[in-house]
Amino acid sequence: CASYLTTKVKKEAEFKRATMVIEMSRFVDLLLSALEVGMPIEIAIQQTAENVPCILSDELKASFVKVNMGAKNWQKALEDIARLYEVDQLSDFVLDITTAYNKGVSVTDAVARKAYEIKQSALLLAKERTAKMSNVILLPVTIFKILPLMGVMMIPIVAQIFSMINY
């Protein structure tokens, strides 16, 4: 029973990480749109989290409740989420945003660069899944399409061979 619970928790954690990687592209795109309008970064993050239903948004909403109470700032909240989930894309994204904000560089440009990188990695991940899927699909196609076709094509040949044997 104990190993079942740990396995279940690990599977749920992996599922959340995978879901976060998939949903992160959409979240970052909408965050970029909010920043391009001219919103400050903390308000843009809050507005995006409220309007995009995903795991990252849920975590951000919970963290920003603590930020609004004054327990910590928005940078610390983002770092805590990145540390909790251990997703490389999220960690890089948080690092780029906080570094750009602290150095006075345009956060919008940093988010735009990361949005492009996240889109590219999502595209590569989709291509990888497609390549794996084509290998999985090859066996049923072979069994249910090619083999019956070869059987139908062999009927005249076998009939010809039997007719030659009978003479």
Short mmCIF file of C-alpha atoms in Angstrom, two decimals:
data_model
loop_
_atom_site.label_atom_id
_atom_site.label_comp_id
_atom_site.label_asym_id
_atom_site.label_seq_id
_atom_site.Cartn_x
_atom_site.Cartn_y
_atom_site.Cartn_z
CA CYS A 1 0.00 0.00 0.00
CA ALA A 2 2.83 2.40 0.81
CA SER A 3 4.48 1.98 -2.59
CA TYR A 4 1.15 2.51 -4.32
CA LEU A 5 0.68 5.90 -2.67
CA THR A 6 4.17 7.10 -3.54
CA THR A 7 3.75 5.89 -7.11
CA LYS A 8 0.40 7.65 -7.36
CA VAL A 9 1.85 10.91 -6.03
CA LYS A 10 4.79 10.70 -8.45
CA LYS A 11 2.47 10.06 -11.40
CA GLU A 12 0.30 13.03 -10.45
CA ALA A 13 3.37 15.24 -10.10
CA GLU A 14 4.66 14.16 -13.52
CA PHE A 15 1.23 14.79 -15.00
CA LYS A 16 1.15 18.30 -13.52
CA ARG A 17 4.66 19.04 -14.82
CA ALA A 18 3.78 17.82 -18.32
CA THR A 19 0.55 19.79 -18.29
CA MET A 20 2.39 22.89 -17.14
CA VAL A 21 4.89 22.59 -20.00
CA ILE A 22 2.05 22.30 -22.50
CA GLU A 23 0.02 25.19 -21.04
CA MET A 24 2.96 27.51 -20.50
CA SER A 25 3.11 28.62 -24.14
CA ARG A 26 -0.43 30.00 -24.03
CA PHE A 27 0.09 31.64 -20.67
CA VAL A 28 3.29 33.40 -21.77
CA ASP A 29 1.66 34.60 -25.02
CA LEU A 30 -1.19 36.21 -23.11
CA LEU A 31 1.23 37.66 -20.56
CA LEU A 32 3.19 39.19 -23.44
CA SER A 33 -0.02 40.73 -24.79
CA ALA A 34 -0.77 42.26 -21.39
CA LEU A 35 2.75 43.66 -21.14
CA GLU A 36 2.62 45.11 -24.64
CA VAL A 37 -0.51 47.04 -23.64
CA GLY A 38 1.57 48.71 -20.96
CA MET A 39 0.55 46.98 -17.76
CA PRO A 40 3.11 46.68 -14.97
CA ILE A 41 4.53 43.18 -14.66
CA GLU A 42 2.86 42.22 -11.38
CA ILE A 43 -0.58 43.36 -12.57
CA ALA A 44 -0.06 41.68 -15.94
CA ILE A 45 0.79 38.40 -14.21
CA GLN A 46 -2.27 38.66 -11.98
CA GLN A 47 -4.61 39.51 -14.86
CA THR A 48 -3.22 36.69 -17.01
CA ALA A 49 -3.53 34.22 -14.13
CA GLU A 50 -7.15 35.22 -13.60
CA ASN A 51 -8.06 34.91 -17.29
CA VAL A 52 -6.16 31.75 -18.27
CA PRO A 53 -7.37 28.55 -16.63
CA CYS A 54 -4.32 26.33 -16.10
CA ILE A 55 -2.17 24.84 -13.36
CA LEU A 56 0.30 27.73 -13.48
CA SER A 57 -2.56 30.21 -13.06
CA ASP A 58 -3.88 28.35 -10.04
CA GLU A 59 -0.45 28.41 -8.41
CA LEU A 60 0.03 32.08 -9.25
CA LYS A 61 -3.35 33.02 -7.79
CA ALA A 62 -2.51 31.24 -4.54
CA SER A 63 0.92 32.89 -4.38
CA PHE A 64 -0.40 36.34 -5.19
CA VAL A 65 -2.83 36.11 -2.29
CA LYS A 66 0.27 35.98 -0.07
CA VAL A 67 1.84 38.83 -2.06
CA ASN A 68 -1.24 41.00 -1.57
CA MET A 69 -1.13 40.28 2.16
CA GLY A 70 2.47 41.48 2.21
CA ALA A 71 4.08 38.16 3.11
CA LYS A 72 6.38 38.25 0.07
CA ASN A 73 6.86 40.02 -3.24
CA TRP A 74 5.87 38.82 -6.71
CA GLN A 75 9.43 37.81 -7.61
CA LYS A 76 9.66 35.53 -4.58
CA ALA A 77 6.25 34.05 -5.44
CA LEU A 78 7.39 33.20 -8.97
CA GLU A 79 10.66 31.73 -7.69
CA ASP A 80 8.78 29.57 -5.20
CA ILE A 81 6.52 28.17 -7.93
CA ALA A 82 9.53 27.47 -10.19
CA ARG A 83 11.31 25.72 -7.31
CA LEU A 84 8.21 23.70 -6.44
CA TYR A 85 7.56 22.31 -9.94
CA GLU A 86 11.17 21.98 -11.17
CA VAL A 87 10.22 22.67 -14.80
CA ASP A 88 13.20 24.00 -16.74
CA GLN A 89 11.17 26.30 -18.98
CA LEU A 90 9.40 27.85 -16.02
CA SER A 91 12.64 28.30 -14.08
CA ASP A 92 14.31 29.99 -17.06
CA PHE A 93 11.26 32.17 -17.61
CA VAL A 94 11.18 33.31 -13.98
CA LEU A 95 14.93 33.95 -14.00
CA ASP A 96 14.72 36.05 -17.16
CA ILE A 97 11.79 38.11 -15.88
CA THR A 98 13.30 38.82 -12.48
CA THR A 99 16.72 39.61 -13.94
CA ALA A 100 15.24 41.99 -16.51
CA TYR A 101 13.11 43.69 -13.85
CA ASN A 102 15.99 44.06 -11.38
CA LYS A 103 18.40 45.42 -14.00
CA GLY A 104 15.88 47.86 -15.43
CA VAL A 105 15.78 46.18 -18.85
CA SER A 106 12.48 45.95 -20.69
CA VAL A 107 10.53 43.06 -19.23
CA THR A 108 8.39 42.96 -22.37
CA ASP A 109 11.44 42.15 -24.50
CA ALA A 110 12.52 39.42 -22.09
CA VAL A 111 9.04 37.89 -22.13
CA ALA A 112 8.93 38.12 -25.95
CA ARG A 113 12.23 36.23 -26.24
CA LYS A 114 11.09 33.57 -23.80
CA ALA A 115 7.71 33.26 -25.54
CA TYR A 116 9.52 32.53 -28.81
CA GLU A 117 11.77 29.95 -27.13
CA ILE A 118 8.81 28.27 -25.42
CA LYS A 119 6.91 28.10 -28.71
CA GLN A 120 9.92 26.52 -30.41
CA SER A 121 10.35 23.94 -27.67
CA ALA A 122 6.61 23.13 -27.79
CA LEU A 123 6.91 22.66 -31.55
CA LEU A 124 9.88 20.32 -31.13
CA LEU A 125 8.01 18.37 -28.47
CA ALA A 126 5.03 17.99 -30.81
CA LYS A 127 7.30 16.80 -33.62
CA GLU A 128 8.90 14.28 -31.29
CA ARG A 129 5.50 12.94 -30.25
CA THR A 130 4.48 12.71 -33.91
CA ALA A 131 7.58 10.71 -34.76
CA LYS A 132 6.90 8.31 -31.90
CA MET A 133 3.28 8.01 -32.95
CA SER A 134 4.17 7.12 -36.53
CA ASN A 135 6.25 4.20 -35.25
CA VAL A 136 3.35 3.00 -33.11
CA ILE A 137 0.89 3.30 -35.98
CA LEU A 138 3.12 1.38 -38.40
CA LEU A 139 2.41 -2.06 -36.91
CA PRO A 140 -1.42 -1.90 -37.12
CA VAL A 141 -1.19 -0.49 -40.64
CA THR A 142 1.04 -3.36 -41.65
CA ILE A 143 -1.18 -6.00 -40.09
CA PHE A 144 -4.57 -4.70 -41.20
CA LYS A 145 -3.79 -3.17 -44.60
CA ILE A 146 -0.67 -4.53 -46.20
CA LEU A 147 -0.94 -8.21 -45.20
CA PRO A 148 -4.56 -8.62 -46.43
CA LEU A 149 -3.60 -6.86 -49.66
CA MET A 150 -0.71 -9.26 -50.14
CA GLY A 151 -3.07 -12.18 -49.39
CA VAL A 152 -5.51 -11.00 -52.06
CA MET A 153 -2.67 -10.60 -54.53
CA MET A 154 -1.36 -14.10 -53.78
CA ILE A 155 -4.69 -15.85 -54.59
CA PRO A 156 -4.16 -15.83 -58.40
CA ILE A 157 -0.56 -16.98 -57.97
CA VAL A 158 -1.55 -19.88 -55.73
CA ALA A 159 -4.39 -20.81 -58.10
CA GLN A 160 -1.92 -20.83 -61.00
CA ILE A 161 0.50 -23.05 -59.06
CA PHE A 162 -2.28 -25.55 -58.15
CA SER A 163 -3.46 -25.65 -61.75
CA MET A 164 0.09 -26.46 -62.90
CA ILE A 165 0.42 -29.25 -60.30
CA ASN A 166 -2.87 -30.86 -61.36
CA TYR A 167 -1.73 -31.29 -64.97
#
